[in-house]
């Protein structure tokens, strides 16, 4: 598959999911949140994140005062629900890998939610890419460098866009500065959902 554009090694597939595919995936995402409710992870600094999260798959991403890590159970004690077939189909199409992700992290951005610049390094093997799927309102996504600091570039991500973060880009700093509330009609009450697919083990 050919990306629409590549920026600092990130492959952006604009409009990868059409309106019908987005609506179908949203149904699957709602089922995840029904089985494993969204929560606001505590940062190691003791403040709750503004983004609400949950996961599907064998592992879910978790954070508290002792740090960032993957857990086998939702904080309520239930197992994370399985990653939906609709989501795995996107991974298969854009990566072409035999290995499948063990975590689908679901981020929900309501009014005012943002995510500071960070690296994703809680996974065992950085040779596997991370795949991101955007649903709902537009987000201003910021891309930095492989070390802290330096010039950044920003792009808007819209509902249905898919991004692959692999190779040299896997350890690039990135974050979400803001959401354009109400820019998409997909979610009745607005907001943005981002799914990230991760090989954990
Ligand atoms: C680049 N989420 O959950 S997705 C995250 O839109 C996260 O919710 C953002 O950053 C969001 O960790 C951005 C894009 C993303 C995800 C993982 C990456 C970009 C990445 C890992 C390595 C490099
Ligand atoms: Fe990230």
Short mmCIF file of C-alpha atoms and ligand atoms in Angstrom, two decimals:
data_model
loop_
_atom_site.label_atom_id
_atom_site.label_comp_id
_atom_site.label_asym_id
_atom_site.label_seq_id
_atom_site.Cartn_x
_atom_site.Cartn_y
_atom_site.Cartn_z
CA UNK A 1 0.00 0.00 0.00
CA UNK A 2 1.22 3.50 -0.76
CA UNK A 3 0.84 6.17 1.94
CA UNK A 4 -0.75 9.53 1.07
CA UNK A 5 2.27 11.24 2.61
CA UNK A 6 5.32 10.44 4.70
CA UNK A 7 6.46 12.93 7.34
CA UNK A 8 9.61 12.26 9.43
CA UNK A 9 9.18 8.56 8.59
CA UNK A 10 5.52 8.44 9.64
CA UNK A 11 3.34 6.96 6.89
CA UNK A 12 -0.05 8.68 6.72
CA UNK A 13 -2.95 6.95 4.91
CA UNK A 14 -5.64 9.63 4.59
CA UNK A 15 -9.24 8.43 4.57
CA UNK A 16 -8.18 4.79 4.87
CA UNK A 17 -11.60 4.05 6.44
CA UNK A 18 -14.68 5.35 4.61
CA UNK A 19 -17.77 6.54 6.50
CA UNK A 20 -19.34 3.06 6.64
CA UNK A 21 -16.12 1.44 7.90
CA UNK A 22 -15.73 4.18 10.55
CA UNK A 23 -19.30 3.62 11.79
CA UNK A 24 -18.76 -0.16 11.93
CA UNK A 25 -15.49 0.26 13.84
CA UNK A 26 -17.13 2.71 16.24
CA UNK A 27 -19.66 0.00 17.16
CA UNK A 28 -16.77 -2.37 17.95
CA UNK A 29 -15.01 0.36 19.97
CA UNK A 30 -18.15 1.00 22.02
CA UNK A 31 -18.29 -2.72 22.86
CA UNK A 32 -14.69 -2.53 24.14
CA UNK A 33 -15.56 0.42 26.39
CA UNK A 34 -18.70 -1.40 27.63
CA UNK A 35 -16.62 -4.43 28.73
CA UNK A 36 -13.61 -2.43 29.97
CA UNK A 37 -14.71 1.13 30.89
CA UNK A 38 -12.60 4.18 30.09
CA UNK A 39 -10.51 5.54 32.97
CA UNK A 40 -8.00 8.37 33.47
CA UNK A 41 -4.59 6.81 34.22
CA UNK A 42 -2.52 8.53 36.91
CA UNK A 43 0.84 9.77 35.70
CA UNK A 44 3.92 8.87 37.76
CA UNK A 45 3.80 12.56 38.78
CA UNK A 46 0.44 11.98 40.51
CA UNK A 47 -1.87 13.84 38.15
CA UNK A 48 -4.59 12.10 36.13
CA UNK A 49 -4.15 12.21 32.34
CA UNK A 50 -6.68 14.38 30.49
CA UNK A 51 -7.11 11.59 27.93
CA UNK A 52 -9.37 8.73 29.07
CA UNK A 53 -8.20 5.25 28.11
CA UNK A 54 -8.92 1.56 27.98
CA UNK A 55 -7.54 -1.37 25.98
CA UNK A 56 -8.37 -4.53 24.09
CA UNK A 57 -6.10 -7.53 23.64
CA UNK A 58 -3.93 -9.74 25.85
CA UNK A 59 -2.33 -6.63 27.37
CA UNK A 60 -3.64 -3.19 28.24
CA UNK A 61 -1.56 -0.08 28.78
CA UNK A 62 -1.60 1.23 32.35
CA UNK A 63 0.00 3.96 34.43
CA UNK A 64 0.10 4.89 38.11
CA UNK A 65 2.57 6.29 40.67
CA UNK A 66 4.93 3.36 40.02
CA UNK A 67 5.20 4.08 36.29
CA UNK A 68 4.03 3.12 32.79
CA UNK A 69 3.54 -0.54 31.92
CA UNK A 70 1.31 -3.19 30.31
CA UNK A 71 -1.14 -5.13 32.49
CA UNK A 72 -3.11 -8.34 31.85
CA UNK A 73 -6.25 -7.01 33.60
CA UNK A 74 -8.36 -3.85 33.52
CA UNK A 75 -8.22 -1.96 36.88
CA UNK A 76 -11.68 -3.45 37.69
CA UNK A 77 -10.10 -6.93 37.62
CA UNK A 78 -11.65 -8.15 34.33
CA UNK A 79 -9.60 -9.34 31.36
CA UNK A 80 -9.34 -6.86 28.47
CA UNK A 81 -11.79 -7.78 25.66
CA UNK A 82 -10.36 -9.20 22.41
CA UNK A 83 -9.12 -6.85 19.67
CA UNK A 84 -11.98 -6.57 17.12
CA UNK A 85 -11.53 -8.18 13.68
CA UNK A 86 -12.26 -4.80 12.03
CA UNK A 87 -9.21 -3.33 13.79
CA UNK A 88 -6.90 -6.30 13.10
CA UNK A 89 -7.84 -6.04 9.41
CA UNK A 90 -6.33 -2.53 9.29
CA UNK A 91 -3.09 -3.81 10.91
CA UNK A 92 -2.88 -6.65 8.36
CA UNK A 93 -3.48 -4.31 5.41
CA UNK A 94 -0.95 -1.61 6.31
CA UNK A 95 1.84 -3.73 7.88
CA UNK A 96 1.66 -6.99 5.89
CA UNK A 97 3.20 -8.70 8.95
CA UNK A 98 2.42 -12.24 10.18
CA UNK A 99 2.81 -11.08 13.78
CA UNK A 100 -0.28 -9.44 15.22
CA UNK A 101 -0.53 -6.81 17.97
CA UNK A 102 -1.29 -7.87 21.56
CA UNK A 103 -2.62 -4.47 22.61
CA UNK A 104 -5.12 -2.07 21.11
CA UNK A 105 -4.96 1.06 23.26
CA UNK A 106 -8.13 3.15 23.01
CA UNK A 107 -7.65 6.86 23.78
CA UNK A 108 -10.66 9.15 24.17
CA UNK A 109 -10.12 12.92 23.88
CA UNK A 110 -12.98 15.01 25.23
CA UNK A 111 -13.06 18.81 25.47
CA UNK A 112 -9.60 20.13 26.39
CA UNK A 113 -7.83 16.75 26.42
CA UNK A 114 -4.27 16.65 25.10
CA UNK A 115 -1.21 14.44 25.18
CA UNK A 116 2.24 15.88 25.79
CA UNK A 117 5.29 14.98 23.69
CA UNK A 118 6.48 11.47 24.59
CA UNK A 119 8.09 8.30 23.24
CA UNK A 120 6.33 4.91 23.33
CA UNK A 121 8.94 2.61 24.85
CA UNK A 122 7.08 0.21 27.13
CA UNK A 123 7.15 -2.50 24.45
CA UNK A 124 9.84 -5.22 24.27
CA UNK A 125 10.77 -4.97 20.59
CA UNK A 126 10.95 -1.63 18.74
CA UNK A 127 11.42 -3.34 15.35
CA UNK A 128 7.63 -3.77 15.19
CA UNK A 129 5.64 -0.72 14.05
CA UNK A 130 2.77 0.95 15.88
CA UNK A 131 -0.40 1.59 13.86
CA UNK A 132 -2.78 4.43 14.77
CA UNK A 133 -6.43 4.79 13.68
CA UNK A 134 -8.28 8.11 14.19
CA UNK A 135 -12.07 8.33 14.66
CA UNK A 136 -14.17 11.43 15.37
CA UNK A 137 -12.96 15.01 15.71
CA UNK A 138 -9.79 16.30 14.04
CA UNK A 139 -6.58 16.35 16.08
CA UNK A 140 -3.46 18.47 15.77
CA UNK A 141 -0.67 15.89 15.97
CA UNK A 142 2.86 17.10 16.77
CA UNK A 143 5.99 15.27 15.63
CA UNK A 144 9.40 15.86 17.19
CA UNK A 145 12.70 14.03 17.01
CA UNK A 146 14.27 10.85 18.38
CA UNK A 147 15.66 12.78 21.33
CA UNK A 148 13.94 15.50 23.37
CA UNK A 149 13.97 19.00 21.93
CA UNK A 150 14.61 20.34 18.45
CA UNK A 151 12.19 21.55 15.82
CA UNK A 152 8.74 19.96 15.58
CA UNK A 153 6.22 19.68 12.75
CA UNK A 154 2.44 19.40 13.10
CA UNK A 155 -0.26 17.80 10.98
CA UNK A 156 -4.02 17.48 11.39
CA UNK A 157 -5.38 13.94 11.61
CA UNK A 158 -9.02 13.33 10.67
CA UNK A 159 -11.55 10.55 11.18
CA UNK A 160 -10.63 7.53 9.08
CA UNK A 161 -6.92 8.38 8.82
CA UNK A 162 -4.42 5.61 9.59
CA UNK A 163 -0.75 6.22 10.45
CA UNK A 164 2.10 3.69 10.60
CA UNK A 165 5.04 4.45 12.91
CA UNK A 166 7.84 2.03 12.12
CA UNK A 167 11.53 1.79 11.34
CA UNK A 168 13.51 4.86 12.29
CA UNK A 169 10.29 6.68 13.29
CA UNK A 170 9.35 4.16 16.00
CA UNK A 171 11.08 6.10 18.79
CA UNK A 172 10.21 9.60 17.60
CA UNK A 173 8.68 11.98 20.16
CA UNK A 174 5.03 12.79 19.38
CA UNK A 175 1.93 14.21 21.02
CA UNK A 176 -1.52 15.71 20.49
CA UNK A 177 -1.83 19.47 21.07
CA UNK A 178 -5.56 19.90 20.61
CA UNK A 179 -8.81 18.58 19.21
CA UNK A 180 -11.12 20.56 16.93
CA UNK A 181 -14.34 19.88 18.90
CA UNK A 182 -17.36 19.16 16.74
CA UNK A 183 -15.39 18.88 13.49
CA UNK A 184 -16.69 15.37 12.82
CA UNK A 185 -20.24 14.06 12.96
CA UNK A 186 -19.17 10.50 13.82
CA UNK A 187 -19.58 10.82 17.60
CA UNK A 188 -22.92 12.29 18.75
CA UNK A 189 -21.37 14.29 21.59
CA UNK A 190 -18.08 15.10 19.86
CA UNK A 191 -14.60 14.08 20.90
CA UNK A 192 -11.90 11.97 19.33
CA UNK A 193 -10.98 8.32 19.59
CA UNK A 194 -7.52 7.08 18.71
CA UNK A 195 -6.68 3.39 18.53
CA UNK A 196 -3.03 2.35 18.66
CA UNK A 197 -2.04 -1.22 17.84
CA UNK A 198 1.08 -2.50 19.59
CA UNK A 199 3.17 -5.66 19.66
CA UNK A 200 4.01 -5.84 23.37
CA UNK A 201 5.97 -9.03 24.18
C1 LIG B 1 4.87 7.59 16.96
N1 LIG B 1 -1.49 8.51 20.89
O1 LIG B 1 -1.32 6.49 22.63
S1 LIG B 1 -1.32 8.22 17.84
C2 LIG B 1 -0.25 7.07 22.32
O2 LIG B 1 -3.51 10.38 18.78
C3 LIG B 1 -0.30 8.21 21.40
O3 LIG B 1 -3.93 9.40 20.65
C4 LIG B 1 -1.69 9.66 20.06
O4 LIG B 1 0.69 8.81 21.15
C5 LIG B 1 -3.15 9.81 19.81
O5 LIG B 1 0.86 6.72 22.73
C6 LIG B 1 -0.95 9.60 18.80
C7 LIG B 1 0.15 8.20 17.05
C8 LIG B 1 1.31 7.50 17.60
C9 LIG B 1 1.22 6.42 18.43
C10 LIG B 1 2.35 5.73 18.78
C11 LIG B 1 3.58 6.12 18.29
C12 LIG B 1 2.52 7.89 17.14
C13 LIG B 1 3.66 7.21 17.46
C14 LIG B 1 4.76 5.42 18.59
C15 LIG B 1 5.94 5.79 18.05
C16 LIG B 1 6.02 6.91 17.25
FE1 LIG B 2 2.41 7.67 21.80
#
